[in-house]
C-alpha positions as a Markdown table, in Angstrom:
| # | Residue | x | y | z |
|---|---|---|---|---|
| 1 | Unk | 17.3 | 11.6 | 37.3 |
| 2 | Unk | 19.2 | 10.3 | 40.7 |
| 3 | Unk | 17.4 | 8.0 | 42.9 |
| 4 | Unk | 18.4 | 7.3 | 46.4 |
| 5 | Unk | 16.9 | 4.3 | 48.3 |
| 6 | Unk | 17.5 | 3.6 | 51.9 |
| 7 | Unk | 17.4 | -0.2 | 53.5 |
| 8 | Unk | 17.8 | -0.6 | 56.9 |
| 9 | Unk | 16.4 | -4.5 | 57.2 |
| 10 | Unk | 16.5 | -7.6 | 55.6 |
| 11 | Unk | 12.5 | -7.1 | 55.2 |
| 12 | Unk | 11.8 | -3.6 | 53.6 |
| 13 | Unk | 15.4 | -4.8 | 51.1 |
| 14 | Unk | 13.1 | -7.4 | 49.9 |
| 15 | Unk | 10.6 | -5.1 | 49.4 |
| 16 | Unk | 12.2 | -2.6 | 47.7 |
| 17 | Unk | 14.3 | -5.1 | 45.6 |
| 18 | Unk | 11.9 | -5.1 | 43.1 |
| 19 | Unk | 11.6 | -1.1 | 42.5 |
| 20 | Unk | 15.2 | -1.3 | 42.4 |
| 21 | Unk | 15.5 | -4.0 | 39.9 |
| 22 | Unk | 13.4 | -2.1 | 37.5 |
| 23 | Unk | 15.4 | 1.0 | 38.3 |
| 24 | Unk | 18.7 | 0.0 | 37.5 |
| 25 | Unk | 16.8 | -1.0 | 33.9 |
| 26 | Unk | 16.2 | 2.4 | 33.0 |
| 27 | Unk | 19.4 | 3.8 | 31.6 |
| 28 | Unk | 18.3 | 7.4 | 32.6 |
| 29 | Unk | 18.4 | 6.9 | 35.9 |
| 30 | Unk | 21.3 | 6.8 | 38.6 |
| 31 | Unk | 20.6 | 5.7 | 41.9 |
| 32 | Unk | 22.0 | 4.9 | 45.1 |
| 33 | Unk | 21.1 | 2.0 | 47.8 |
| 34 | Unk | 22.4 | 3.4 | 51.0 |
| 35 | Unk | 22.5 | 0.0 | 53.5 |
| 36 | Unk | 22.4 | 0.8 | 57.2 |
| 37 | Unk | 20.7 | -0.6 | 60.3 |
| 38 | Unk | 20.4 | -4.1 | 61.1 |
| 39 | Unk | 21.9 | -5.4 | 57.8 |
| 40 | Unk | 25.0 | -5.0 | 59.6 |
| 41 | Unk | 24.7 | -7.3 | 62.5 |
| 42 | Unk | 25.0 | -10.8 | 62.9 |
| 43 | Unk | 21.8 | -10.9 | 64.4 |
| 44 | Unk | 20.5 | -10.6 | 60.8 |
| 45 | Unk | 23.0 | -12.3 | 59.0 |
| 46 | Unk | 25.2 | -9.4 | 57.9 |
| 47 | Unk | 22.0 | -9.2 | 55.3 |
| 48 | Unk | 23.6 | -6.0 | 54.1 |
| 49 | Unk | 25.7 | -8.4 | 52.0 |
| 50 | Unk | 23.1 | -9.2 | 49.4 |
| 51 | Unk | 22.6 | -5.7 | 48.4 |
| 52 | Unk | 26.5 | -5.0 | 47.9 |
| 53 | Unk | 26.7 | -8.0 | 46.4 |
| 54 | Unk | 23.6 | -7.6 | 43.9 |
| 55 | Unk | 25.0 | -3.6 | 43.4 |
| 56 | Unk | 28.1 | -3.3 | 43.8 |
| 57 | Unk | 29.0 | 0.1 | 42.3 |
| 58 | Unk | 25.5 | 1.6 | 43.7 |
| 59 | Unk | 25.7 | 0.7 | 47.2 |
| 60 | Unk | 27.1 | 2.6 | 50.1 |
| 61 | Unk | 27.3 | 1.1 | 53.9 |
| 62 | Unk | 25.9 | 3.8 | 56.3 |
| 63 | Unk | 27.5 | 2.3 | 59.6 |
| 64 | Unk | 24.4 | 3.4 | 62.3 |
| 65 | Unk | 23.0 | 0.9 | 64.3 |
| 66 | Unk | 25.0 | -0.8 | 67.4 |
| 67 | Unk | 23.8 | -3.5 | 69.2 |
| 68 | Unk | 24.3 | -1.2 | 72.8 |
| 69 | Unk | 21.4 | 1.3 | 71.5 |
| 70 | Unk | 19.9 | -0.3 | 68.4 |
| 71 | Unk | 17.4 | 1.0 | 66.5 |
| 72 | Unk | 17.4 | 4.0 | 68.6 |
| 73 | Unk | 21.5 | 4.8 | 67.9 |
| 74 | Unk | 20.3 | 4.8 | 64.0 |
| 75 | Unk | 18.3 | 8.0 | 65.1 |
| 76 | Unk | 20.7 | 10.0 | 67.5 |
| 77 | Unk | 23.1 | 11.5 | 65.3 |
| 78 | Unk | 24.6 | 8.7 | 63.4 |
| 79 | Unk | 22.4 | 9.0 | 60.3 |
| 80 | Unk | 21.8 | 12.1 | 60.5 |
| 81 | Unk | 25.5 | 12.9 | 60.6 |
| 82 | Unk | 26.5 | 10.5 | 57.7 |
| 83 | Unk | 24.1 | 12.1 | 55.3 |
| 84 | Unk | 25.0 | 15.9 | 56.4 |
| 85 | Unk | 29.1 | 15.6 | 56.9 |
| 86 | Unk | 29.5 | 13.5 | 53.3 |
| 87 | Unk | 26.9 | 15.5 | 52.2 |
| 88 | Unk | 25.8 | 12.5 | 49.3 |
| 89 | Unk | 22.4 | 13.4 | 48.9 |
| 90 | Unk | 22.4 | 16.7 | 47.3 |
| 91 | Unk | 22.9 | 14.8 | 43.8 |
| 92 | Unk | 19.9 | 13.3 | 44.6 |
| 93 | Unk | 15.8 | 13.9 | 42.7 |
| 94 | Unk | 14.1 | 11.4 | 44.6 |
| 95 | Unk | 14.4 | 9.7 | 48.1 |
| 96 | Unk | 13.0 | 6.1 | 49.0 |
| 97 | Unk | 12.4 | 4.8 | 52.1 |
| 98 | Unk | 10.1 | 2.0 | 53.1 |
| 99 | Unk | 8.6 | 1.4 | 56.8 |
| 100 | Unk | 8.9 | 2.6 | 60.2 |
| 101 | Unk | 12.0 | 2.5 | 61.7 |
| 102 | Unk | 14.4 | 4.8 | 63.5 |
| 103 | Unk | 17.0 | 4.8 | 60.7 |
| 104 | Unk | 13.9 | 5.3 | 58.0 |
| 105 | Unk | 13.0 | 8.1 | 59.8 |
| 106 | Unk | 16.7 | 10.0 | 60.0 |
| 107 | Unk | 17.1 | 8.9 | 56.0 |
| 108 | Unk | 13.7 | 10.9 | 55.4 |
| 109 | Unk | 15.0 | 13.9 | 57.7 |
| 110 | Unk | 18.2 | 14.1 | 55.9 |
| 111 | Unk | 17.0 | 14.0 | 52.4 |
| 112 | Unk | 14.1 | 16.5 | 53.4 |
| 113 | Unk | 16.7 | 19.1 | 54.5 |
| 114 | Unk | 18.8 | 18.4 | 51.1 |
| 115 | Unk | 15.0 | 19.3 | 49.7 |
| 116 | Unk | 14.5 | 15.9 | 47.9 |
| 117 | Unk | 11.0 | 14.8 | 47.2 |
| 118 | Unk | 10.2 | 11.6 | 49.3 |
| 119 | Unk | 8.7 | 8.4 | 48.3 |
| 120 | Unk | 7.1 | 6.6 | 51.5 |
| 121 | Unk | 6.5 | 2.8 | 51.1 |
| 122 | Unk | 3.9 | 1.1 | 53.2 |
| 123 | Unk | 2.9 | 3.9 | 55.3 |
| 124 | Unk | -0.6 | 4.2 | 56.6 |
| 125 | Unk | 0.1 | 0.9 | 58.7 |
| 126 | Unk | -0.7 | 0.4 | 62.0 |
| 127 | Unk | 1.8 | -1.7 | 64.3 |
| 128 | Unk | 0.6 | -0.4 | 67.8 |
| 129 | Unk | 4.0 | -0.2 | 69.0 |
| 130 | Unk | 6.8 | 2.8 | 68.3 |
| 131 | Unk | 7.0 | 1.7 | 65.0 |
| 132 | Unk | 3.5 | 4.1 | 64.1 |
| 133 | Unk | 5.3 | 7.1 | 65.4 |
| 134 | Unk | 7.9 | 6.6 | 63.3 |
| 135 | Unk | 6.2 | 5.7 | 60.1 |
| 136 | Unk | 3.7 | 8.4 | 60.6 |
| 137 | Unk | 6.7 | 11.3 | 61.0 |
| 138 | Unk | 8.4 | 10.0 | 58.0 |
| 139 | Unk | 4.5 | 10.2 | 55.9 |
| 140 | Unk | 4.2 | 13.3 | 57.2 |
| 141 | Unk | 7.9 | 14.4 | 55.5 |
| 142 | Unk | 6.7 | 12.4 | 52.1 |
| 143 | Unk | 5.6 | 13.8 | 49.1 |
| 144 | Unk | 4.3 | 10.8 | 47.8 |
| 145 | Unk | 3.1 | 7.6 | 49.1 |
| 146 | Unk | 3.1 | 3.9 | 48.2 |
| 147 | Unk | -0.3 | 1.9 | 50.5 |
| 148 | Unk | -1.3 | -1.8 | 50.9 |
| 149 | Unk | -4.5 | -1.4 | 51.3 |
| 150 | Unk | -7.4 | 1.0 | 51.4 |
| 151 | Unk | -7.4 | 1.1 | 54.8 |
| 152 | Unk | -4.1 | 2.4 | 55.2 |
| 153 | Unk | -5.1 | 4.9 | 52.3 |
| 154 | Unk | -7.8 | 6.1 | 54.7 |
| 155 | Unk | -5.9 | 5.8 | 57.7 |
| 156 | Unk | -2.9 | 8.1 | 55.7 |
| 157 | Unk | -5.1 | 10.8 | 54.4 |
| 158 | Unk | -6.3 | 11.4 | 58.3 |
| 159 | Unk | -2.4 | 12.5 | 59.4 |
């Protein structure tokens, strides 16, 4: 089985750590952490780092966020692009993403089209901001789904 985990923030990496960690246990199963969006600006620290450092051999830098567009350059083309040109995801069983952002949502799209199963991490949420279109496109392209709460389970099953 190939696993392939998208992080595009300090925050969901730390979420996702764990599954990871537990991943990389299981000698059975390959995977790949591909590290895009704001891990690569200074603004957070260059907090891609941590997972190249932590996984050397199973990370890959997707270069799509810029601090002219942001979150939105990590959705017009540059993700997209990455995944279909290099075409690395058709190796893949399973695609995580956790959240609601731009790059999140261009991750999901591209392993979708490569017809990889999706695992969603904390959707169901409710942010009041972009952020909810986003998350709820990218539960909507999910096959399954990781909640907080039951009120996000609730909140998921009415999509």
């Amino acid at each position: 089985m190939k696993i392939n985990f998208y992080t595009g923030t300090r925050a969901d990496y730390g979420k996702l750590f764990p599954l990871i960690k537990l991943v990389k246990k299981k000698a059975q199963i390959d995977f790949t952490i591909f590290v895009g969006g704001t891990h690569w600006t200074s603004r957070a620290s260059f907090s891609g780092n941590e997972a190249l450092k932590t996984y050397p051999n199973e990370s890959v830098i997707v270069g799509n966020f810029n601090s002219i567009s942001g979150n939105l350059s990590s959705l017009c083309g540059q993700t997209l692009s990455f995944f279909s040109e290099k075409s690395i995801l058709t190796e893949g069983d399973l695609a995580v993403v956790h959240g609601d952002r731009a790059d999140a949502l261009a991750f999901a799209i591209a392993s979708k089209t490569q017809n990889l199963k999706i695992l969603h991490i904390e959707g169901g949420e409710q942010s009041g901001t972009i952020d909810n279109t986003y998350r709820k496109l990218i539960s909507h392209l999910s096959d399954f789904h990781v909640v907080k709460d039951e009120e996000c389970k609730t909140h998921l099953s009415t999509l």
